Short mmCIF file of C-alpha atoms and ligand atoms in Angstrom, two decimals:
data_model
loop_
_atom_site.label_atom_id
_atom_site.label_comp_id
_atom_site.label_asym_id
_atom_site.label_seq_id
_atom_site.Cartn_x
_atom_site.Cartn_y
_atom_site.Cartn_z
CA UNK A 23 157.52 89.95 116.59
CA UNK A 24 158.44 93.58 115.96
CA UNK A 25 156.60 95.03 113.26
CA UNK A 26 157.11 98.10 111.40
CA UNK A 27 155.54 99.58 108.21
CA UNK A 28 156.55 102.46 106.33
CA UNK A 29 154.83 104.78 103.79
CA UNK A 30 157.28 105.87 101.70
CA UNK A 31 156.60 108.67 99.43
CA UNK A 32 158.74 108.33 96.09
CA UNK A 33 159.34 111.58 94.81
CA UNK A 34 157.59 113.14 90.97
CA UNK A 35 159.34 110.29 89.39
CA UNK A 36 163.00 110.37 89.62
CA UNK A 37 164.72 107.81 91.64
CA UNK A 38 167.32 110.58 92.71
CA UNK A 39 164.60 112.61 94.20
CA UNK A 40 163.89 110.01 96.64
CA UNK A 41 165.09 110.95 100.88
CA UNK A 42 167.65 109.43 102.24
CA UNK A 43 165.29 108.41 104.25
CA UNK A 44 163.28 107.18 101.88
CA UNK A 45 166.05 104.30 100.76
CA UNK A 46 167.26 103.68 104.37
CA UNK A 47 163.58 101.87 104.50
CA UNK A 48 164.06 99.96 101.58
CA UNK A 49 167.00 98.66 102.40
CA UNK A 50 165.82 98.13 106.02
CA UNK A 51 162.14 96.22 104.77
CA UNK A 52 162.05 92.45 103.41
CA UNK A 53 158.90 93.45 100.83
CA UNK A 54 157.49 96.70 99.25
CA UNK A 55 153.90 96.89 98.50
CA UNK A 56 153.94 98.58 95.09
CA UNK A 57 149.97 100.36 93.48
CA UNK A 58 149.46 98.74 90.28
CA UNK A 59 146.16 100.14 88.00
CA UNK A 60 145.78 97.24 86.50
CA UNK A 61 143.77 94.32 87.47
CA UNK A 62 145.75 91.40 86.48
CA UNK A 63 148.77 93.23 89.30
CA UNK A 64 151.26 93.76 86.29
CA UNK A 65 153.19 96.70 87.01
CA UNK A 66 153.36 97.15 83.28
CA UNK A 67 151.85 100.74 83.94
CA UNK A 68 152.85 101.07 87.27
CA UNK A 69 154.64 104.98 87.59
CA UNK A 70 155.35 103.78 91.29
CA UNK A 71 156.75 100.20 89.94
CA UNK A 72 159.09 102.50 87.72
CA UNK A 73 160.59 104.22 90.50
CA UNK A 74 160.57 101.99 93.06
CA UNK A 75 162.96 99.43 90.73
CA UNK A 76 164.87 102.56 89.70
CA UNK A 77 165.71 102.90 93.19
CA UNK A 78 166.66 99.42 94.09
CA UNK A 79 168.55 99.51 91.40
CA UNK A 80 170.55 102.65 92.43
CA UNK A 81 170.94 101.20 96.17
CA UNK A 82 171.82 97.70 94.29
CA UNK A 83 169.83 95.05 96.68
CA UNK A 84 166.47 93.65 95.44
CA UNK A 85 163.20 93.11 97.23
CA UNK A 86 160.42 91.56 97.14
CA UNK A 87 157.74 93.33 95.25
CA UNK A 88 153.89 92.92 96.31
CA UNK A 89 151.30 94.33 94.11
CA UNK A 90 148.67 96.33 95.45
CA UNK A 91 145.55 96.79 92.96
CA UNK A 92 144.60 100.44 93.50
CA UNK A 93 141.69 101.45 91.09
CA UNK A 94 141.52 105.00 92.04
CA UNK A 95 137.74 104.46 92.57
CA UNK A 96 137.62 106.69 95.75
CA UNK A 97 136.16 103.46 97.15
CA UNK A 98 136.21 102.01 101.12
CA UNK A 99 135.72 98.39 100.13
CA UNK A 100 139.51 99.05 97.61
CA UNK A 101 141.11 100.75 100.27
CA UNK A 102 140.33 98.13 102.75
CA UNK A 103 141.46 95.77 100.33
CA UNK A 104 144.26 97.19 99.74
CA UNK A 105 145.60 97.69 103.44
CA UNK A 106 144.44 94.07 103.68
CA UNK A 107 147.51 93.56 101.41
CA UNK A 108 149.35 95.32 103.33
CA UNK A 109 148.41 93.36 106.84
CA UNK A 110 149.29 90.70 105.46
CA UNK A 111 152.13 91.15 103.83
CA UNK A 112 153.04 92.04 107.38
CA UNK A 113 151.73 88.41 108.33
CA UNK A 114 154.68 87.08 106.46
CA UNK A 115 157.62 89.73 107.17
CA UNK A 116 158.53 91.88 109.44
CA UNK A 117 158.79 95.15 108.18
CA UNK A 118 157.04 96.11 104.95
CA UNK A 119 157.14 99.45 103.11
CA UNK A 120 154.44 101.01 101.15
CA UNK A 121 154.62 103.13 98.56
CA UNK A 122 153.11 106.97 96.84
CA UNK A 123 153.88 108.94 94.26
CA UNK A 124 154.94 112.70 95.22
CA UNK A 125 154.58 114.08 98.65
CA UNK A 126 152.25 111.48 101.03
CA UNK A 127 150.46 114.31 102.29
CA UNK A 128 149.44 115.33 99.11
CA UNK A 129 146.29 113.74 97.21
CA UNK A 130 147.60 110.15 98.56
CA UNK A 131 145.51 106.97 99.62
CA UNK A 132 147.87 106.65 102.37
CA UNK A 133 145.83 108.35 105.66
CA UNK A 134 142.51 106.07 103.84
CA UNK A 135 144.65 102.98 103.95
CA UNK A 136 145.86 103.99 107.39
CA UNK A 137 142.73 104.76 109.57
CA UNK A 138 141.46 101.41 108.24
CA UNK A 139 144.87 99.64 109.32
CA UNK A 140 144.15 101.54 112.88
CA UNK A 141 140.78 99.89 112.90
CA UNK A 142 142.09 96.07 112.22
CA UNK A 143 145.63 96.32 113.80
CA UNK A 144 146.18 98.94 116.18
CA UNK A 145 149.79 98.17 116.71
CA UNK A 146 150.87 98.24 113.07
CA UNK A 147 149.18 101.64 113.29
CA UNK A 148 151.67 102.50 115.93
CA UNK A 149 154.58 101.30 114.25
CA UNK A 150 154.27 103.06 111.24
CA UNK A 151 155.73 105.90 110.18
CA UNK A 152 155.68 107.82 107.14
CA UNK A 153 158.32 109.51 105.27
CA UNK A 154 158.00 113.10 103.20
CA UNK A 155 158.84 113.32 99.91
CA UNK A 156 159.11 115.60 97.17
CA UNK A 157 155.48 117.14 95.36
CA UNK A 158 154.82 117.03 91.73
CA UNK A 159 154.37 120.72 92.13
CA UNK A 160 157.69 121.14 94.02
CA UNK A 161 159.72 119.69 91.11
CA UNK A 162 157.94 121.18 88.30
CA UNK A 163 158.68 124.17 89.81
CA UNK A 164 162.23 123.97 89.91
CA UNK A 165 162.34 121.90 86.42
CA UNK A 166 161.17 125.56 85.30
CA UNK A 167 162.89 127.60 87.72
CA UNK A 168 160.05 129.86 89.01
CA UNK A 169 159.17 130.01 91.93
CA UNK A 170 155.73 128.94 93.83
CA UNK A 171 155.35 131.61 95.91
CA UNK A 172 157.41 134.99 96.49
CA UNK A 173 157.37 138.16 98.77
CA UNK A 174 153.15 138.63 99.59
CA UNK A 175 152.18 135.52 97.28
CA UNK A 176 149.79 132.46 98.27
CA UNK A 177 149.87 128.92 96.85
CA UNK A 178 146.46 127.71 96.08
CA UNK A 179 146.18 123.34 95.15
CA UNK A 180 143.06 122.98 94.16
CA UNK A 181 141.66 119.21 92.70
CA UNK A 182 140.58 119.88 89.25
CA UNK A 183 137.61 117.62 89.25
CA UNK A 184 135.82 117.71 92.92
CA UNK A 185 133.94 115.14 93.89
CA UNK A 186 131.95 116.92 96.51
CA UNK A 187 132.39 120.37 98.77
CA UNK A 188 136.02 121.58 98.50
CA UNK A 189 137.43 121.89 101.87
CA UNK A 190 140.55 123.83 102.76
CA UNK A 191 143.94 123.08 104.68
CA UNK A 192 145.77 126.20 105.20
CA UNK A 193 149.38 126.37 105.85
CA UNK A 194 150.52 129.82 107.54
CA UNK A 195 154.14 130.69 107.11
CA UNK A 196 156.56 133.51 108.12
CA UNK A 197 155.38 134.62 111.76
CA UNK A 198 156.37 137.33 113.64
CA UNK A 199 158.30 136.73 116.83
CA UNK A 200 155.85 137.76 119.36
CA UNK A 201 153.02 137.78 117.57
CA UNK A 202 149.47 136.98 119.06
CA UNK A 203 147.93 134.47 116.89
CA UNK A 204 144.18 135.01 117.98
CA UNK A 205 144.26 136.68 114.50
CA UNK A 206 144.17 133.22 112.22
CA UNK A 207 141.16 132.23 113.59
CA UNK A 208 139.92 129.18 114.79
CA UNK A 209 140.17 125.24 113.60
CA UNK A 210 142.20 121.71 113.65
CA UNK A 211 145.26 124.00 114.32
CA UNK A 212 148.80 122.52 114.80
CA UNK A 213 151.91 124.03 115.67
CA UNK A 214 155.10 123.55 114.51
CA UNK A 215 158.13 124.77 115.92
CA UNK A 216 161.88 123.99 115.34
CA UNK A 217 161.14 120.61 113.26
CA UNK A 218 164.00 118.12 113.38
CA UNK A 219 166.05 121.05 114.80
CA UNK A 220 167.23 121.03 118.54
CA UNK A 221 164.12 122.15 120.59
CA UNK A 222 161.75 120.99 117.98
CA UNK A 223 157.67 120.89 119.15
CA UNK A 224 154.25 119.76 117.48
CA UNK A 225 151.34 121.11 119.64
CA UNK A 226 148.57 119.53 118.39
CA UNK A 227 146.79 123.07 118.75
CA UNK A 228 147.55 126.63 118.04
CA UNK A 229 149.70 128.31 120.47
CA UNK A 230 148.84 131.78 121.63
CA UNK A 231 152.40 133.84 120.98
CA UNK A 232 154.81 132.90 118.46
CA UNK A 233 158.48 132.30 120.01
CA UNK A 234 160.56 131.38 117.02
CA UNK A 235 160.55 132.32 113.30
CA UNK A 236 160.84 128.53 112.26
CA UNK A 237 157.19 127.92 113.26
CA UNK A 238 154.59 127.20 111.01
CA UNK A 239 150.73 126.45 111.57
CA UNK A 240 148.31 124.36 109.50
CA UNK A 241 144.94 124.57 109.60
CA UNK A 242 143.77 121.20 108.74
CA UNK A 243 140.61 120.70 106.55
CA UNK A 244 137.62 119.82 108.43
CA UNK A 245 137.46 115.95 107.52
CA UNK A 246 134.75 113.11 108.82
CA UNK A 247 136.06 109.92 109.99
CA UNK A 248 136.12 106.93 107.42
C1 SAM B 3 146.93 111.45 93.15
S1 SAM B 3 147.80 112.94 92.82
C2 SAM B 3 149.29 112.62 93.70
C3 SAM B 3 150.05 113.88 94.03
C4 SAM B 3 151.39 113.58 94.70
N1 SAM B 3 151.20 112.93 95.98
C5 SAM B 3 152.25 114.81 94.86
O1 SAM B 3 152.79 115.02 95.95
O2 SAM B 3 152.44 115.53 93.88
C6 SAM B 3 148.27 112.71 91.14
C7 SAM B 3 148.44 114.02 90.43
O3 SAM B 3 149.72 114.59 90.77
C8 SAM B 3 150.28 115.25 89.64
N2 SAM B 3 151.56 114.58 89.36
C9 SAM B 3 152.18 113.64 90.13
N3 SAM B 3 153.36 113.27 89.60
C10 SAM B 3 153.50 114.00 88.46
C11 SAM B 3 154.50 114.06 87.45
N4 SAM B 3 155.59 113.28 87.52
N5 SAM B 3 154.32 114.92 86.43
C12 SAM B 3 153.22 115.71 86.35
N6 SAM B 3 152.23 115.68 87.28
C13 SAM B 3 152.37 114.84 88.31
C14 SAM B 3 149.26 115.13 88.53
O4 SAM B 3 148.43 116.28 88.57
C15 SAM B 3 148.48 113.91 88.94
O5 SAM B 3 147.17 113.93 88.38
#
């Protein structure tokens, strides 16, 4: 059986804020795994519940909703529960969609519930894929129409309450065509050039001399393994 999963990120809150993207997989998945705080998997406080139902509602199908009890604990044995939900959800459809709020990249469980899926099912790994969405930051942004960064400016996220050592990702923006980028130092580099545009690359490294404007580098925190 062909199995696919998708991490779908949902957007601030809005169900028009979701991708395209973002509803082609619900309409292409038989069940969505939906984060619930609560222990007895109502979705009575469930933002993600919220929007996921808005958004059924907008595309006008229904699905079958899973609840996934996500405590927030910063724990392994919750996040292995929790893709264990997933798995085997997967056990009993073929192609399942998982949800986060905002921008998956962005302070999401998702890569934790992943690199434990890699671990236990390799090919589910394979078969995911995960879809952008909007940050909280992006939208507040524009619900208050200044901007996040202008001209010289940086954008700085930091976590208000660390846990333990802050690490930094750093996302470099704006090359110079030509330009030698010895100068941004060293780390888990990757280029980006062209994305979704004809020609586009991801070098899992930095590369030496910038060809095109629309390239961007990120410097990815220094993370261990789970
Ligand atoms: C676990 S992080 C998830 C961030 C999310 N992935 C994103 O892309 O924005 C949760 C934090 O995001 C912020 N956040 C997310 N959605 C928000 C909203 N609708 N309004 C205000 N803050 C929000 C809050 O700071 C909240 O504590």
């Amino acid at each position: 059986m062909n199995q696919k999963l998708y991490m779908v990120s949902l957007g601030p809150g809005d169900a028009e804020l979701l991708t395209y993207k973002a509803l082609e997989a619900f309409r292409k998945c038989d069940a969505i795994c939906v984060p619930t705080k609560s222990p007895d998997n109502s979705f009575s406080k469930s933002i993600s519940h919220k929007i996921v139902s808005d958004a059924l509602k907008l595309l006008g199908i229904e699905r079958e909703l899973v609840a996934v009890y996500s405590p927030m604990r910063f724990n392994h044995d919750d996040w292995e529960h929790e893709a264990d939900i997933i798995l085997d959800t997967l056990q009993k459809h073929k192609c399942v969609a998982f949800v986060t709020i905002g921008d998956a990249g962005i302070y999401s469980s998702i890569y934790y519930l992943l690199d434990i899926i890699k671990e236990k099912a390799a090919h589910i790994h394979k078969s995911c894929e995960v879809i952008p969405g909007v940050t909280s930051f992006s939208a507040a942004s524009a619900e208050v129409q200044k901007a996040l960064c202008l001209g010289d400016e940086e954008l700085l996220i930091k976590p208000i309450n660390p846990r333990s050592e802050v690490k930094t990702t750093e996302i470099l923006m704006r090359p110079k065509i030509g330009m030698n980028t010895e100068i941004l130092g060293e780390g888990d580099f990757y280029t980006f050039e062209n994305m979704y545009l004809k020609d586009a690359k991801i070098t899992p490294s930095k590369i030496a001399k910038v060809k095109k404007y629309m390239t961007l580098f990120i410097n990815f925190a220094k993370r261990k393994s789970l």
